[in-house]
mmCIF file of C-alpha atoms in Angstrom:
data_model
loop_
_atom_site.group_PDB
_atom_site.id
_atom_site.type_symbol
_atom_site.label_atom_id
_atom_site.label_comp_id
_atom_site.label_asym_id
_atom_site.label_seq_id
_atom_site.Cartn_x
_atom_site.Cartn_y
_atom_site.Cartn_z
ATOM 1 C CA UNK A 26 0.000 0.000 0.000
ATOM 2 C CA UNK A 27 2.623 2.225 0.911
ATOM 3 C CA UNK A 28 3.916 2.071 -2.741
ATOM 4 C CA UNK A 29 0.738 2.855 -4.477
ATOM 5 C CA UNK A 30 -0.262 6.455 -5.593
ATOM 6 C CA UNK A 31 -3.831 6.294 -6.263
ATOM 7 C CA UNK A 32 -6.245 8.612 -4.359
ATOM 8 C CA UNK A 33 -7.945 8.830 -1.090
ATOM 9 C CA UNK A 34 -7.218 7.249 2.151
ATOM 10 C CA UNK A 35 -5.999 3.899 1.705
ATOM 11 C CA UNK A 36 -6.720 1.100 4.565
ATOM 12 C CA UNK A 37 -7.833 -2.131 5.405
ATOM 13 C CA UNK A 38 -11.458 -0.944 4.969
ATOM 14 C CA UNK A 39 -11.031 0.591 1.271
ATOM 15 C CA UNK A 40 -10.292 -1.226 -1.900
ATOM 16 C CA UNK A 41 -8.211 0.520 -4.993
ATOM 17 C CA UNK A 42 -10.606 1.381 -7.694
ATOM 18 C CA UNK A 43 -10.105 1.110 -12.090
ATOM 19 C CA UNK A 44 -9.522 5.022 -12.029
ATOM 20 C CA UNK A 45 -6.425 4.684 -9.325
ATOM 21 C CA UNK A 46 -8.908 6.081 -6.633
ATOM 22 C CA UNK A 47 -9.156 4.203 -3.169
ATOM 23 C CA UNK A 48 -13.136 3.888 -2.356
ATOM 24 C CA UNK A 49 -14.947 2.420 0.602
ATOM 25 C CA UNK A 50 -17.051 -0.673 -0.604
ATOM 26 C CA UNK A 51 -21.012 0.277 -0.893
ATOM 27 C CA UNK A 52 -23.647 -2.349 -1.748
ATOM 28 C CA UNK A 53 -23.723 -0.500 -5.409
ATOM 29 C CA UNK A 54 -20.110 -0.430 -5.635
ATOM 30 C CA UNK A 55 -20.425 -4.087 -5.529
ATOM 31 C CA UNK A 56 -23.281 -5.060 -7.377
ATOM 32 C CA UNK A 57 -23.432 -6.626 -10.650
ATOM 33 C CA UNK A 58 -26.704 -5.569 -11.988
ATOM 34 C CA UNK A 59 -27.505 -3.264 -14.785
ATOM 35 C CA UNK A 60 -30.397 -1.795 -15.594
ATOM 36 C CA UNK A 61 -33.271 0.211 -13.144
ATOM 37 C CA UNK A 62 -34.625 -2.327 -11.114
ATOM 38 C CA UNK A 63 -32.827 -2.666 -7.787
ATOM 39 C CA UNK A 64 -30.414 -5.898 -7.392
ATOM 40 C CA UNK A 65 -30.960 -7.571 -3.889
ATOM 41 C CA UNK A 66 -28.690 -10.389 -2.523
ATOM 42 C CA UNK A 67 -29.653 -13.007 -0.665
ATOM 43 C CA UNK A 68 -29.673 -12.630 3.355
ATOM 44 C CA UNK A 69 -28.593 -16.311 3.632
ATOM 45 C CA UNK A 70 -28.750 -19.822 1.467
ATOM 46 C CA UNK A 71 -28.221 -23.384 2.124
ATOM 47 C CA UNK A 72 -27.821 -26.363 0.193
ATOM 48 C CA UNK A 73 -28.121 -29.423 2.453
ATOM 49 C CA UNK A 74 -28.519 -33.065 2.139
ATOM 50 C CA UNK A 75 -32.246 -34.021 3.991
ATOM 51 C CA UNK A 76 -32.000 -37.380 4.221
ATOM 52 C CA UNK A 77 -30.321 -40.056 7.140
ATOM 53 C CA UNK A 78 -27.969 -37.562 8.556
ATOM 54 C CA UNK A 79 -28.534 -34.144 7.740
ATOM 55 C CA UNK A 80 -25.701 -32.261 6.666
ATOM 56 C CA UNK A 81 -25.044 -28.960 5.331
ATOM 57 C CA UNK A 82 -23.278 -29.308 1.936
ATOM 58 C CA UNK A 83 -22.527 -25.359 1.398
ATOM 59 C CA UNK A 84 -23.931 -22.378 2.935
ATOM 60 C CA UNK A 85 -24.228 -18.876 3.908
ATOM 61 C CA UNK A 86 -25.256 -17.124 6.767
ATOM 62 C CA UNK A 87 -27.062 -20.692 7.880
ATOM 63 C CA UNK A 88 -24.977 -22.014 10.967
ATOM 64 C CA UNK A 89 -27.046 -25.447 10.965
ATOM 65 C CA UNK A 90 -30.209 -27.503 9.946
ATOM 66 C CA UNK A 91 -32.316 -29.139 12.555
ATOM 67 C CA UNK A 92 -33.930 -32.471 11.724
ATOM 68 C CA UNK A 93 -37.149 -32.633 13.170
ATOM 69 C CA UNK A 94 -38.616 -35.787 11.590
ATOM 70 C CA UNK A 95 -39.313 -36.764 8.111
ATOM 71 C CA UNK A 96 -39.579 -34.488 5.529
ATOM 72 C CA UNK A 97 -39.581 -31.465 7.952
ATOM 73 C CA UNK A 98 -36.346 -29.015 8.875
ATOM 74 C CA UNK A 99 -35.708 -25.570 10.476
ATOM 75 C CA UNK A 100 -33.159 -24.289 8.805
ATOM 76 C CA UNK A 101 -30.914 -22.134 11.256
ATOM 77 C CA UNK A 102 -29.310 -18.523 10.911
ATOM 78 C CA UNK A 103 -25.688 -17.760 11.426
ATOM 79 C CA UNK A 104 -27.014 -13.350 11.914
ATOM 80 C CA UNK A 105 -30.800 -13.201 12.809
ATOM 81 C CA UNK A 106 -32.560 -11.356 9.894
ATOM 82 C CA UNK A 107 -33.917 -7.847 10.820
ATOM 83 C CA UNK A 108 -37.624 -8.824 10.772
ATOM 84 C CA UNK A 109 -40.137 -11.998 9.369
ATOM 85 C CA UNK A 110 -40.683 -10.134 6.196
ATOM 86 C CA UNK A 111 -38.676 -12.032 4.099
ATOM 87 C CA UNK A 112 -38.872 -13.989 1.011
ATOM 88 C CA UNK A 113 -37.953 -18.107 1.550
ATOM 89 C CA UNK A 114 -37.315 -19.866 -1.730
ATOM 90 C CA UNK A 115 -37.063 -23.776 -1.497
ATOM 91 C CA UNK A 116 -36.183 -26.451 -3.958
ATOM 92 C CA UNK A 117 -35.189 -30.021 -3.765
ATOM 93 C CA UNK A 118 -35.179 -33.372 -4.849
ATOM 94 C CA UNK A 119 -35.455 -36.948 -4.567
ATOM 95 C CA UNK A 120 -33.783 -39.629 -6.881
ATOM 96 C CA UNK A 121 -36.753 -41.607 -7.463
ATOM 97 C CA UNK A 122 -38.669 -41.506 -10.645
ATOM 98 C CA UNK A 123 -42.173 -42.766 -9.152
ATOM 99 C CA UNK A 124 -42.335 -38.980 -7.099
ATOM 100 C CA UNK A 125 -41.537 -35.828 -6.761
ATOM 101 C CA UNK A 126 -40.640 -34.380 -3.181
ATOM 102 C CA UNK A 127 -42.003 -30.058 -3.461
ATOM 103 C CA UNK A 128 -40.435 -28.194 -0.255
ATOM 104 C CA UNK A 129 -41.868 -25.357 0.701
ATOM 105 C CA UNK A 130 -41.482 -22.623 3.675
ATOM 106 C CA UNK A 131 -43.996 -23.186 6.396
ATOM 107 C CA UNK A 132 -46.166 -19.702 6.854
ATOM 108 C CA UNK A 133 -45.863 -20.241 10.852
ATOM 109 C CA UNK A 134 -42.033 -21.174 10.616
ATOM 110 C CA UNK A 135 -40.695 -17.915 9.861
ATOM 111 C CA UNK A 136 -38.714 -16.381 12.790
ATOM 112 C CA UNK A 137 -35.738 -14.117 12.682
ATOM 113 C CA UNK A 138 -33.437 -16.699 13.728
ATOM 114 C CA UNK A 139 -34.506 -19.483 11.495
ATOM 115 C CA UNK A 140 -37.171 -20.590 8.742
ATOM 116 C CA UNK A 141 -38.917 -24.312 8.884
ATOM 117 C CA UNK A 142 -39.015 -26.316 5.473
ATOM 118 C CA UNK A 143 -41.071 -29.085 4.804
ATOM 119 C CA UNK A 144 -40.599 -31.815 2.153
ATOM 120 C CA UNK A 145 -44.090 -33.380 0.682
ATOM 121 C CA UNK A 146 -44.315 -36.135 -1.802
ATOM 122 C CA UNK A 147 -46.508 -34.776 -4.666
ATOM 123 C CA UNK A 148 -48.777 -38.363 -5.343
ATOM 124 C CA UNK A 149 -49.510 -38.742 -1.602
ATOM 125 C CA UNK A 150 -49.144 -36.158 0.111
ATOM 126 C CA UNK A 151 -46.886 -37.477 2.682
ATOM 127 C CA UNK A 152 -43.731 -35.618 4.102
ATOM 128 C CA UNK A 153 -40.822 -37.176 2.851
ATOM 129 C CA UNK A 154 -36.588 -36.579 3.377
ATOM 130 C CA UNK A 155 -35.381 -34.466 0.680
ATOM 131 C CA UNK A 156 -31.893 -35.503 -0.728
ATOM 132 C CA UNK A 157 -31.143 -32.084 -2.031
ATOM 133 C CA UNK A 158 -32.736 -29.449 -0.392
ATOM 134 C CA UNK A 159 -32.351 -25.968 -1.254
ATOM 135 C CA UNK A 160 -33.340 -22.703 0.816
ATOM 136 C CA UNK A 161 -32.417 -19.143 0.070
ATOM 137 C CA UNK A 162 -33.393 -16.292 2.254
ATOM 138 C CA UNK A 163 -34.070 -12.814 0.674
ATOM 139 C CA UNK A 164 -34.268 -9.459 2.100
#
């Protein structure tokens, strides 16, 4: 850093622009949308296996999945969100060609700490363990 020319206060919290300008990051600074419509970012996401064990695959902001019996999780924030009016997206799958497992949020399991997802077979209605379940949390 020392070295470099560019302008404006250079520190651990600013990043060295295209023009040679140091610039504090801003949520438009790093955004990769175009256009007028706002860009929003997910709050938090999860990609977990649902059935035997559960176990996160990847994630962010989601500190854990609870298992609390077939076909049914809560999945757990790392940072609370600031209220329950958020959007949950689920998706998974089952590797089974005689049904199809939709998960869905569960309109009384939205908290700020945490969201509960249910699995349900689509021929019989019956909740069933996901084996790739999906959740992203926008804001």
């Amino acid at each position: 850093l020392a070295k470099l020319t560019a302008t404006g206060t250079k520190d651990a919290t600013t990043f060295l622009r295209g023009d040679n300008t140091f610039d504090t990051p801003s949520i438009a600074s790093l955004s990769t949308a175009s256009g007028s419509a706002p860009s929003y970012s997910a709050r938090a996401w999860v990609n977990f296996n649902g059935t035997g064990t559960v176990a996160i695959r990847a994630s962010g902001n989601v500190t854990s999945i609870t298992d609390n019996g077939t076909g049914d999780y809560t999945v757990n924030f790392t940072t609370a969100m600031p209220d329950v009016n958020y959007s949950a997206v689920a998706s998974g799958e089952v590797v089974l060609v005689t049904r199809t497992v939709i998960l869905a949020p569960v309109s009384v399991g939205y908290t700020t700490s945490s969201i509960r997802i249910i699995g349900v077979n689509n021929a019989t209605d019956v909740l069933t363990d996901t084996a790739n379940c999906n959740v992203s949390i926008f804001r």
